CSV table of N, CA, C and O and ligand atoms in Angstrom, one decimal:
chain,number,residue,atom,x,y,z
A,1,MET,N,6.2,-1.7,-0.6
A,1,MET,CA,6.1,-1.2,0.8
A,1,MET,C,4.9,-0.3,1.0
A,1,MET,O,5.0,0.8,0.5
A,2,ARG,N,3.9,-0.7,1.7
A,2,ARG,CA,2.7,0.1,1.9
A,2,ARG,C,3.1,1.2,3.0
A,2,ARG,O,4.0,1.0,3.8
A,3,VAL,N,2.4,2.3,2.9
A,3,VAL,CA,2.6,3.3,3.9
A,3,VAL,C,1.5,3.2,5.0
A,3,VAL,O,0.3,3.2,4.6
A,4,GLU,N,1.8,3.0,6.2
A,4,GLU,CA,0.8,2.9,7.3
A,4,GLU,C,0.6,4.3,7.8
A,4,GLU,O,1.5,5.0,8.1
A,5,TRP,N,-0.7,4.7,7.9
A,5,TRP,CA,-1.0,6.0,8.5
A,5,TRP,C,-0.8,5.9,10.0
A,5,TRP,O,-1.4,5.1,10.7
A,6,THR,N,0.0,6.8,10.6
A,6,THR,CA,0.1,6.9,12.0
A,6,THR,C,0.0,8.4,12.4
A,6,THR,O,0.1,9.3,11.5
A,7,ASP,N,-0.1,8.7,13.7
A,7,ASP,CA,-0.1,10.1,14.2
A,7,ASP,C,1.1,10.9,13.7
A,7,ASP,O,1.0,12.1,13.7
A,8,LYS,N,2.2,10.2,13.5
A,8,LYS,CA,3.4,10.9,13.0
A,8,LYS,C,3.2,11.6,11.7
A,8,LYS,O,3.9,12.6,11.4
A,9,LEU,N,2.2,11.2,11.0
A,9,LEU,CA,1.9,11.8,9.7
A,9,LEU,C,0.9,12.9,9.8
A,9,LEU,O,0.6,13.7,8.8
A,10,SER,N,0.3,13.1,11.0
A,10,SER,CA,-0.7,14.1,11.1
A,10,SER,C,0.0,15.5,11.3
A,10,SER,O,0.9,15.6,12.1
A,11,ILE,N,-0.5,16.5,10.6
A,11,ILE,CA,0.2,17.8,10.7
A,11,ILE,C,-0.7,18.8,11.6
A,11,ILE,O,-0.4,19.9,11.8
A,12,GLY,N,-1.9,18.3,11.9
A,12,GLY,CA,-2.8,19.0,12.8
A,12,GLY,C,-3.7,20.0,12.1
A,12,GLY,O,-4.4,20.8,12.8
A,13,ILE,N,-3.8,20.0,10.8
A,13,ILE,CA,-4.8,20.8,10.1
A,13,ILE,C,-5.7,19.7,9.5
A,13,ILE,O,-5.4,19.0,8.5
A,14,GLY,N,-6.9,19.7,10.0
A,14,GLY,CA,-7.9,18.6,9.7
A,14,GLY,C,-8.1,18.4,8.2
A,14,GLY,O,-8.0,17.2,7.7
A,15,ILE,N,-8.3,19.4,7.5
A,15,ILE,CA,-8.6,19.3,6.0
A,15,ILE,C,-7.4,18.7,5.3
A,15,ILE,O,-7.6,17.9,4.3
A,16,ILE,N,-6.2,19.1,5.6
A,16,ILE,CA,-5.0,18.6,5.0
A,16,ILE,C,-4.7,17.2,5.4
A,16,ILE,O,-4.4,16.3,4.6
A,17,ASP,N,-4.9,16.9,6.7
A,17,ASP,CA,-4.7,15.5,7.1
A,17,ASP,C,-5.6,14.6,6.4
A,17,ASP,O,-5.2,13.5,6.0
A,18,ASP,N,-6.9,15.0,6.2
A,18,ASP,CA,-7.8,14.1,5.5
A,18,ASP,C,-7.3,13.9,4.0
A,18,ASP,O,-7.4,12.8,3.5
A,19,GLN,N,-6.8,14.9,3.4
A,19,GLN,CA,-6.3,14.8,2.0
A,19,GLN,C,-5.1,13.9,2.0
A,19,GLN,O,-4.9,13.1,1.1
A,20,HIS,N,-4.2,14.1,3.0
A,20,HIS,CA,-3.0,13.2,3.1
A,20,HIS,C,-3.4,11.7,3.2
A,20,HIS,O,-2.7,10.9,2.7
A,21,LYS,N,-4.4,11.5,4.0
A,21,LYS,CA,-4.9,10.1,4.2
A,21,LYS,C,-5.3,9.5,2.8
A,21,LYS,O,-5.0,8.4,2.5
A,22,LYS,N,-6.0,10.3,2.0
A,22,LYS,CA,-6.4,9.9,0.7
A,22,LYS,C,-5.2,9.7,-0.2
A,22,LYS,O,-5.2,8.7,-1.0
A,23,LEU,N,-4.3,10.6,-0.1
A,23,LEU,CA,-3.1,10.5,-0.9
A,23,LEU,C,-2.3,9.2,-0.6
A,23,LEU,O,-1.9,8.4,-1.5
A,24,VAL,N,-2.2,8.9,0.7
A,24,VAL,CA,-1.6,7.6,1.1
A,24,VAL,C,-2.3,6.4,0.6
A,24,VAL,O,-1.7,5.4,0.2
A,25,GLU,N,-3.6,6.5,0.7
A,25,GLU,CA,-4.5,5.4,0.1
A,25,GLU,C,-4.2,5.1,-1.3
A,25,GLU,O,-4.1,4.0,-1.8
A,26,ARG,N,-4.0,6.2,-2.1
A,26,ARG,CA,-3.7,6.1,-3.5
A,26,ARG,C,-2.3,5.5,-3.8
A,26,ARG,O,-2.1,4.8,-4.7
A,27,VAL,N,-1.4,5.9,-3.0
A,27,VAL,CA,0.0,5.3,-3.1
A,27,VAL,C,-0.1,3.8,-2.8
A,27,VAL,O,0.5,3.0,-3.5
A,28,ASN,N,-0.9,3.5,-1.7
A,28,ASN,CA,-1.0,2.1,-1.4
A,28,ASN,C,-1.7,1.3,-2.5
A,28,ASN,O,-1.4,0.1,-2.7
A,29,ALA,N,-2.7,1.9,-3.1
A,29,ALA,CA,-3.4,1.2,-4.2
A,29,ALA,C,-2.4,0.9,-5.3
A,29,ALA,O,-2.4,-0.2,-5.9
A,30,PHE,N,-1.5,1.8,-5.6
A,30,PHE,CA,-0.4,1.5,-6.6
A,30,PHE,C,0.5,0.4,-6.2
A,30,PHE,O,0.8,-0.5,-6.9
A,31,VAL,N,0.9,0.4,-4.9
A,31,VAL,CA,1.8,-0.6,-4.4
A,31,VAL,C,1.1,-2.0,-4.5
A,31,VAL,O,1.7,-3.0,-4.9
A,32,ASP,N,-0.2,-2.1,-4.2
A,32,ASP,CA,-1.0,-3.3,-4.3
A,32,ASP,C,-1.0,-3.8,-5.7
A,32,ASP,O,-0.9,-5.0,-6.0
A,33,ALA,N,-1.3,-2.8,-6.7
A,33,ALA,CA,-1.3,-3.2,-8.1
A,33,ALA,C,0.0,-3.7,-8.6
A,33,ALA,O,0.1,-4.7,-9.4
A,34,VAL,N,1.1,-3.1,-8.1
A,34,VAL,CA,2.4,-3.6,-8.5
A,34,VAL,C,2.6,-5.0,-8.0
A,34,VAL,O,3.2,-5.9,-8.7
A,35,GLU,N,2.2,-5.3,-6.7
A,35,GLU,CA,2.4,-6.6,-6.1
A,35,GLU,C,1.7,-7.6,-7.0
A,35,GLU,O,2.1,-8.8,-7.2
A,36,CYS,N,0.5,-7.3,-7.6
A,36,CYS,CA,-0.3,-8.2,-8.4
A,36,CYS,C,0.3,-8.3,-9.8
A,36,CYS,O,-0.2,-9.1,-10.6
A,37,ARG,N,1.3,-7.4,-10.1
A,37,ARG,CA,1.8,-7.3,-11.5
A,37,ARG,C,0.7,-7.2,-12.5
A,37,ARG,O,0.8,-7.8,-13.6
A,38,ASP,N,-0.3,-6.4,-12.2
A,38,ASP,CA,-1.4,-6.3,-13.1
A,38,ASP,C,-1.3,-4.9,-13.8
A,38,ASP,O,-1.5,-3.8,-13.2
A,39,THR,N,-0.9,-5.0,-15.1
A,39,THR,CA,-0.6,-3.7,-15.8
A,39,THR,C,-1.7,-2.8,-15.9
A,39,THR,O,-1.5,-1.6,-15.7
A,40,ARG,N,-2.9,-3.3,-16.2
A,40,ARG,CA,-4.1,-2.4,-16.3
A,40,ARG,C,-4.3,-1.7,-15.0
A,40,ARG,O,-4.6,-0.5,-14.9
A,41,LYS,N,-4.2,-2.4,-13.9
A,41,LYS,CA,-4.4,-1.9,-12.6
A,41,LYS,C,-3.3,-0.8,-12.2
A,41,LYS,O,-3.6,0.2,-11.6
A,42,ILE,N,-2.1,-1.1,-12.6
A,42,ILE,CA,-1.0,-0.2,-12.4
A,42,ILE,C,-1.3,1.1,-13.1
A,42,ILE,O,-1.2,2.2,-12.5
A,43,GLU,N,-1.7,1.0,-14.4
A,43,GLU,CA,-2.0,2.2,-15.1
A,43,GLU,C,-3.2,3.0,-14.5
A,43,GLU,O,-3.1,4.2,-14.3
A,44,GLU,N,-4.2,2.3,-14.0
A,44,GLU,CA,-5.4,2.9,-13.4
A,44,GLU,C,-5.0,3.6,-12.1
A,44,GLU,O,-5.4,4.8,-11.9
A,45,THR,N,-4.1,3.0,-11.3
A,45,THR,CA,-3.8,3.6,-10.0
A,45,THR,C,-2.8,4.8,-10.2
A,45,THR,O,-2.9,5.7,-9.4
A,46,VAL,N,-2.0,4.8,-11.2
A,46,VAL,CA,-1.2,5.9,-11.5
A,46,VAL,C,-2.0,7.1,-11.9
A,46,VAL,O,-1.9,8.2,-11.5
A,47,ASN,N,-3.0,6.8,-12.8
A,47,ASN,CA,-4.0,7.9,-13.2
A,47,ASN,C,-4.7,8.5,-12.0
A,47,ASN,O,-4.9,9.7,-11.9
A,48,TYR,N,-5.1,7.6,-11.2
A,48,TYR,CA,-5.9,8.0,-10.0
A,48,TYR,C,-5.0,8.9,-9.0
A,48,TYR,O,-5.4,9.9,-8.5
A,49,LEU,N,-3.7,8.5,-8.9
A,49,LEU,CA,-2.8,9.2,-8.1
A,49,LEU,C,-2.5,10.6,-8.7
A,49,LEU,O,-2.4,11.5,-8.0
A,50,ILE,N,-2.3,10.6,-10.0
A,50,ILE,CA,-2.1,11.9,-10.7
A,50,ILE,C,-3.2,12.9,-10.4
A,50,ILE,O,-3.0,14.0,-10.0
A,51,GLY,N,-4.4,12.4,-10.6
A,51,GLY,CA,-5.6,13.3,-10.4
A,51,GLY,C,-5.6,13.8,-8.9
A,51,GLY,O,-5.8,15.1,-8.7
A,52,TYR,N,-5.4,13.0,-8.0
A,52,TYR,CA,-5.5,13.4,-6.6
A,52,TYR,C,-4.3,14.3,-6.2
A,52,TYR,O,-4.5,15.2,-5.4
A,53,THR,N,-3.2,14.0,-6.7
A,53,THR,CA,-2.0,14.8,-6.4
A,53,THR,C,-2.1,16.2,-6.8
A,53,THR,O,-1.9,17.2,-6.1
A,54,ILE,N,-2.6,16.4,-8.1
A,54,ILE,CA,-2.8,17.8,-8.6
A,54,ILE,C,-3.8,18.5,-7.7
A,54,ILE,O,-3.6,19.7,-7.4
A,55,GLN,N,-4.9,17.8,-7.4
A,55,GLN,CA,-6.0,18.5,-6.6
A,55,GLN,C,-5.4,18.8,-5.2
A,55,GLN,O,-5.6,20.0,-4.7
A,56,HIS,N,-4.7,17.9,-4.6
A,56,HIS,CA,-4.3,18.2,-3.2
A,56,HIS,C,-3.2,19.2,-3.2
A,56,HIS,O,-3.2,20.1,-2.3
A,57,PHE,N,-2.2,19.2,-4.1
A,57,PHE,CA,-1.1,20.2,-4.1
A,57,PHE,C,-1.8,21.6,-4.4
A,57,PHE,O,-1.3,22.6,-3.8
A,58,GLY,N,-2.8,21.6,-5.2
A,58,GLY,CA,-3.5,22.9,-5.5
A,58,GLY,C,-4.1,23.4,-4.2
A,58,GLY,O,-3.9,24.6,-3.9
A,59,ALA,N,-4.7,22.6,-3.4
A,59,ALA,CA,-5.3,23.0,-2.1
A,59,ALA,C,-4.2,23.6,-1.2
A,59,ALA,O,-4.4,24.6,-0.6
A,60,GLU,N,-3.1,22.9,-1.1
A,60,GLU,CA,-2.1,23.3,-0.2
A,60,GLU,C,-1.5,24.6,-0.6
A,60,GLU,O,-1.2,25.5,0.1
A,61,GLU,N,-1.3,24.7,-1.9
A,61,GLU,CA,-0.6,25.9,-2.5
A,61,GLU,C,-1.5,27.1,-2.3
A,61,GLU,O,-1.1,28.3,-2.1
A,62,LEU,N,-2.8,26.9,-2.4
A,62,LEU,CA,-3.8,28.0,-2.2
A,62,LEU,C,-3.7,28.5,-0.8
A,62,LEU,O,-3.7,29.7,-0.6
A,63,ILE,N,-3.6,27.6,0.2
A,63,ILE,CA,-3.4,28.0,1.6
A,63,ILE,C,-2.1,28.9,1.7
A,63,ILE,O,-2.1,29.9,2.4
A,64,MET,N,-1.1,28.4,1.1
A,64,MET,CA,0.2,29.1,1.2
A,64,MET,C,0.2,30.5,0.6
A,64,MET,O,0.6,31.4,1.2
A,65,LEU,N,-0.4,30.5,-0.6
A,65,LEU,CA,-0.5,31.8,-1.3
A,65,LEU,C,-1.3,32.8,-0.5
A,65,LEU,O,-0.9,34.0,-0.3
A,66,ARG,N,-2.5,32.4,-0.1
A,66,ARG,CA,-3.4,33.3,0.7
A,66,ARG,C,-2.8,33.8,2.0
A,66,ARG,O,-3.1,34.9,2.4
A,67,ASN,N,-1.9,33.0,2.6
A,67,ASN,CA,-1.3,33.4,3.8
A,67,ASN,C,0.0,34.1,3.6
A,67,ASN,O,0.7,34.4,4.6
A,68,GLY,N,0.4,34.3,2.4
A,68,GLY,CA,1.7,34.9,2.1
A,68,GLY,C,2.9,34.1,2.7
A,68,GLY,O,3.8,34.6,3.3
A,69,TYR,N,2.7,32.8,2.7
A,69,TYR,CA,3.7,31.9,3.3
A,69,TYR,C,5.1,32.1,2.7
A,69,TYR,O,5.2,31.9,1.5
A,70,SER,N,6.1,32.4,3.5
A,70,SER,CA,7.4,32.8,3.0
A,70,SER,C,8.1,31.7,2.3
A,70,SER,O,9.0,31.9,1.5
A,71,GLU,N,7.8,30.4,2.7
A,71,GLU,CA,8.5,29.3,2.1
A,71,GLU,C,7.7,28.7,0.9
A,71,GLU,O,8.0,27.6,0.4
A,72,PHE,N,6.8,29.5,0.4
A,72,PHE,CA,5.9,29.0,-0.7
A,72,PHE,C,6.7,28.4,-1.9
A,72,PHE,O,6.5,27.3,-2.4
A,73,LYS,N,7.7,29.2,-2.4
A,73,LYS,CA,8.4,28.8,-3.6
A,73,LYS,C,9.1,27.5,-3.4
A,73,LYS,O,9.1,26.6,-4.3
A,74,ARG,N,9.8,27.4,-2.3
A,74,ARG,CA,10.6,26.2,-2.0
A,74,ARG,C,9.6,24.9,-1.9
A,74,ARG,O,9.9,23.9,-2.4
A,75,HIS,N,8.5,25.2,-1.2
A,75,HIS,CA,7.6,24.1,-1.0
A,75,HIS,C,7.0,23.7,-2.4
A,75,HIS,O,6.9,22.5,-2.7
A,76,ARG,N,6.7,24.7,-3.2
A,76,ARG,CA,6.1,24.4,-4.5
A,76,ARG,C,7.1,23.6,-5.4
A,76,ARG,O,6.7,22.8,-6.2
A,77,GLU,N,8.4,23.9,-5.2
A,77,GLU,CA,9.4,23.2,-6.0
A,77,GLU,C,9.4,21.7,-5.6
A,77,GLU,O,9.6,20.9,-6.5
A,78,GLU,N,9.2,21.4,-4.4
A,78,GLU,CA,9.1,20.0,-4.0
A,78,GLU,C,7.9,19.3,-4.6
A,78,GLU,O,7.9,18.2,-5.1
A,79,HIS,N,6.7,20.0,-4.6
A,79,HIS,CA,5.5,19.5,-5.3
A,79,HIS,C,5.8,19.3,-6.8
A,79,HIS,O,5.5,18.2,-7.3
A,80,ASN,N,6.5,20.2,-7.4
A,80,ASN,CA,6.8,20.1,-8.8
A,80,ASN,C,7.7,18.9,-9.1
A,80,ASN,O,7.5,18.2,-10.1
A,81,TRP,N,8.6,18.7,-8.2
A,81,TRP,CA,9.5,17.6,-8.4
A,81,TRP,C,8.7,16.3,-8.4
A,81,TRP,O,8.9,15.4,-9.3
A,82,PHE,N,7.8,16.2,-7.5
A,82,PHE,CA,6.9,15.0,-7.4
A,82,PHE,C,6.1,14.8,-8.7
A,82,PHE,O,5.9,13.7,-9.2
A,83,ILE,N,5.5,15.9,-9.1
A,83,ILE,CA,4.6,15.9,-10.3
A,83,ILE,C,5.4,15.4,-11.5
A,83,ILE,O,5.0,14.6,-12.3
A,84,ASN,N,6.7,16.0,-11.6
A,84,ASN,CA,7.5,15.6,-12.7
A,84,ASN,C,7.9,14.1,-12.7
A,84,ASN,O,7.9,13.4,-13.7
A,85,ALA,N,8.1,13.6,-11.4
A,85,ALA,CA,8.4,12.2,-11.3
A,85,ALA,C,7.3,11.3,-11.7
A,85,ALA,O,7.5,10.3,-12.4
A,86,ILE,N,6.1,11.7,-11.3
A,86,ILE,CA,4.9,10.9,-11.7
A,86,ILE,C,4.6,11.0,-13.2
A,86,ILE,O,4.2,10.1,-13.9
A,87,TYR,N,5.0,12.2,-13.8
A,87,TYR,CA,4.8,12.4,-15.2
A,87,TYR,C,5.7,11.3,-15.9
A,87,TYR,O,5.3,10.6,-16.9
A,88,ASP,N,7.0,11.2,-15.5
A,88,ASP,CA,7.9,10.3,-16.1
A,88,ASP,C,7.4,8.9,-16.0
A,88,ASP,O,7.5,8.1,-16.9
A,89,VAL,N,6.9,8.5,-14.8
A,89,VAL,CA,6.4,7.1,-14.6
A,89,VAL,C,5.2,6.9,-15.6
A,89,VAL,O,5.2,5.8,-16.3
A,90,ASN,N,4.3,7.8,-15.7
A,90,ASN,CA,3.2,7.6,-16.6
A,90,ASN,C,3.6,7.6,-18.0
A,90,ASN,O,3.1,6.7,-18.8
A,91,LYS,N,4.6,8.4,-18.4
A,91,LYS,CA,5.1,8.4,-19.8
A,91,LYS,C,5.7,7.1,-20.1
A,91,LYS,O,5.5,6.5,-21.2
A,92,GLU,N,6.5,6.6,-19.2
A,92,GLU,CA,7.1,5.3,-19.4
A,92,GLU,C,6.1,4.2,-19.6
A,92,GLU,O,6.2,3.3,-20.4
A,93,LEU,N,5.0,4.2,-18.7
A,93,LEU,CA,3.9,3.3,-18.8
A,93,LEU,C,3.3,3.3,-20.2
A,93,LEU,O,3.0,2.3,-20.8
A,94,LEU,N,3.0,4.6,-20.7
A,94,LEU,CA,2.4,4.7,-22.0
A,94,LEU,C,3.3,4.3,-23.1
A,94,LEU,O,2.8,3.7,-24.1
A,95,ASP,N,4.6,4.6,-23.0
A,95,ASP,CA,5.5,4.3,-24.1
A,95,ASP,C,5.9,2.8,-24.2
A,95,ASP,O,5.8,2.2,-25.2
A,96,GLN,N,6.5,2.3,-23.1
A,96,GLN,CA,7.0,0.9,-23.2
A,96,GLN,C,6.8,0.0,-22.0
A,96,GLN,O,7.2,-1.1,-21.9
A,97,GLY,N,6.1,0.6,-21.0
A,97,GLY,CA,5.8,-0.2,-19.8
A,97,GLY,C,7.0,-0.2,-18.8
A,97,GLY,O,8.1,0.3,-19.2
A,98,LEU,N,6.9,-0.7,-17.6
A,98,LEU,CA,8.0,-0.6,-16.7
A,98,LEU,C,8.5,-2.0,-16.3
A,98,LEU,O,7.7,-2.9,-16.1
A,99,SER,N,9.8,-2.1,-16.2
A,99,SER,CA,10.3,-3.4,-15.8
A,99,SER,C,10.0,-3.6,-14.3
A,99,SER,O,9.7,-2.7,-13.6
A,100,ASP,N,10.1,-4.9,-13.8
A,100,ASP,CA,9.9,-5.2,-12.4
A,100,ASP,C,10.8,-4.3,-11.5
A,100,ASP,O,10.4,-3.9,-10.5
A,101,GLU,N,12.0,-4.2,-11.9
A,101,GLU,CA,13.0,-3.5,-11.2
A,101,GLU,C,12.6,-2.0,-11.0
A,101,GLU,O,12.7,-1.4,-10.0
A,102,ARG,N,12.2,-1.4,-12.1
A,102,ARG,CA,11.7,0.0,-12.2
A,102,ARG,C,10.5,0.2,-11.3
A,102,ARG,O,10.3,1.2,-10.6
A,103,LEU,N,9.6,-0.8,-11.4
A,103,LEU,CA,8.3,-0.7,-10.6
A,103,LEU,C,8.7,-0.7,-9.1
A,103,LEU,O,8.1,0.1,-8.3
A,104,SER,N,9.6,-1.5,-8.6
A,104,SER,CA,10.0,-1.5,-7.2
A,104,SER,C,10.6,-0.2,-6.8
A,104,SER,O,10.4,0.4,-5.8
A,105,GLN,N,11.4,0.3,-7.8
A,105,GLN,CA,12.1,1.6,-7.5
A,105,GLN,C,11.0,2.7,-7.4
A,105,GLN,O,11.1,3.6,-6.5
A,106,VAL,N,10.0,2.7,-8.3
A,106,VAL,CA,8.9,3.7,-8.3
A,106,VAL,C,8.1,3.6,-7.0
A,106,VAL,O,7.8,4.6,-6.3
A,107,GLU,N,7.8,2.4,-6.6
A,107,GLU,CA,7.1,2.1,-5.4
A,107,GLU,C,7.8,2.8,-4.2
A,107,GLU,O,7.2,3.5,-3.4
A,108,GLU,N,9.1,2.5,-4.1
A,108,GLU,CA,9.9,3.1,-3.0
A,108,GLU,C,9.9,4.6,-3.0
A,108,GLU,O,9.9,5.3,-2.0
A,109,MET,N,10.1,5.1,-4.2
A,109,MET,CA,10.2,6.6,-4.4
A,109,MET,C,8.9,7.3,-4.0
A,109,MET,O,8.9,8.2,-3.2
A,110,LEU,N,7.7,6.7,-4.4
A,110,LEU,CA,6.4,7.3,-4.1
A,110,LEU,C,6.2,7.3,-2.6
A,110,LEU,O,5.9,8.3,-1.9
A,111,ALA,N,6.4,6.1,-2.0
A,111,ALA,CA,6.1,6.0,-0.5
A,111,ALA,C,7.1,6.8,0.3
A,111,ALA,O,6.7,7.5,1.2
A,112,GLY,N,8.4,6.8,-0.1
A,112,GLY,CA,9.4,7.5,0.6
A,112,GLY,C,9.2,9.0,0.5
A,112,GLY,O,9.3,9.8,1.5
A,113,TRP,N,8.9,9.5,-0.7
A,113,TRP,CA,8.7,10.9,-0.8
A,113,TRP,C,7.5,11.4,0.0
A,113,TRP,O,7.6,12.5,0.7
A,114,ILE,N,6.4,10.7,-0.1
A,114,ILE,CA,5.1,11.2,0.6
A,114,ILE,C,5.4,11.3,2.1
A,114,ILE,O,5.1,12.3,2.8
A,115,VAL,N,6.0,10.2,2.7
A,115,VAL,CA,6.2,10.2,4.2
A,115,VAL,C,7.2,11.4,4.5
A,115,VAL,O,6.9,12.1,5.5
A,116,ASN,N,8.3,11.5,3.8
A,116,ASN,CA,9.2,12.6,4.1
A,116,ASN,C,8.6,14.0,3.9
A,116,ASN,O,8.8,14.8,4.8
A,117,HIS,N,7.9,14.1,2.8
A,117,HIS,CA,7.3,15.5,2.5
A,117,HIS,C,6.3,15.9,3.6
A,117,HIS,O,6.3,17.0,4.1
A,118,ILE,N,5.5,15.0,4.0
A,118,ILE,CA,4.4,15.3,5.0
A,118,ILE,C,5.1,15.6,6.4
A,118,ILE,O,4.8,16.6,7.0
A,119,GLN,N,6.1,14.7,6.7
A,119,GLN,CA,6.7,14.9,8.1
A,119,GLN,C,7.6,16.1,8.2
A,119,GLN,O,7.7,16.6,9.3
A,120,VAL,N,8.2,16.5,7.1
A,120,VAL,CA,9.1,17.6,7.2
A,120,VAL,C,8.5,18.9,6.6
A,120,VAL,O,8.3,19.9,7.4
A,121,VAL,N,8.1,18.9,5.4
A,121,VAL,CA,7.8,20.2,4.7
A,121,VAL,C,6.3,20.6,5.0
A,121,VAL,O,6.1,21.8,5.3
A,122,ASP,N,5.4,19.6,5.0
A,122,ASP,CA,4.0,20.0,5.3
A,122,ASP,C,3.9,20.3,6.8
A,122,ASP,O,3.1,21.2,7.2
A,123,LYS,N,4.6,19.7,7.7
A,123,LYS,CA,4.6,20.0,9.1
A,123,LYS,C,5.1,21.4,9.4
A,123,LYS,O,4.5,22.1,10.2
A,124,ARG,N,6.1,21.8,8.7
A,124,ARG,CA,6.6,23.1,8.8
A,124,ARG,C,5.6,24.1,8.4
A,124,ARG,O,5.4,25.1,9.1
A,125,LEU,N,4.9,23.8,7.3
A,125,LEU,CA,3.8,24.7,6.9
A,125,LEU,C,2.7,24.9,8.0
A,125,LEU,O,2.3,26.0,8.3
A,126,ALA,N,2.3,23.7,8.6
A,126,ALA,CA,1.3,23.8,9.6
A,126,ALA,C,1.7,24.6,10.8
A,126,ALA,O,1.0,25.3,11.4
A,127,GLU,N,3.0,24.5,11.2
A,127,GLU,CA,3.5,25.2,12.3
A,127,GLU,C,3.4,26.7,12.1
A,127,GLU,O,3.1,27.5,13.0
A,128,VAL,N,3.8,27.1,10.9
A,128,VAL,CA,3.8,28.6,10.6
A,128,VAL,C,2.3,29.1,10.4
A,128,VAL,O,2.0,30.2,10.9
A,129,ILE,N,1.5,28.3,9.8
A,129,ILE,CA,0.1,28.8,9.5
A,129,ILE,C,-0.8,28.9,10.7
A,129,ILE,O,-1.6,29.8,10.9
A,130,ARG,N,-0.6,27.9,11.6
A,130,ARG,CA,-1.5,27.9,12.8
A,130,ARG,C,-1.4,29.1,13.7
A,130,ARG,O,-0.4,29.7,13.9
B,1,FE2,FE1,3.1,19.8,0.5
């Protein structure tokens, strides 16, 4: 299931919205790779997603820290949960590969988490920071 970018995903902070669009693109690249059942492409897109996730979460956390955002710790825990989930996926890929069933599960997890996190947790951050 690809994630379609709509205004509902916009939090109103230009720099973060641009990064979220890139993050969504990377999740969609993974979904496309899974659809092709192309193992090399799946590994590539997971790597690509890992790099951008770390970079983007770092940027958001910097904004939160600098502004003394009171929900920083809780927000960061959500980021950490996602990073741990991607770690597990990558580790499985490196160790034994993923079954079709697991790939579908991962696809749903990534897409679902991103949409929910942006619409709830990141929107909350934008409301307070603005
Ligand atoms: Fe966030």
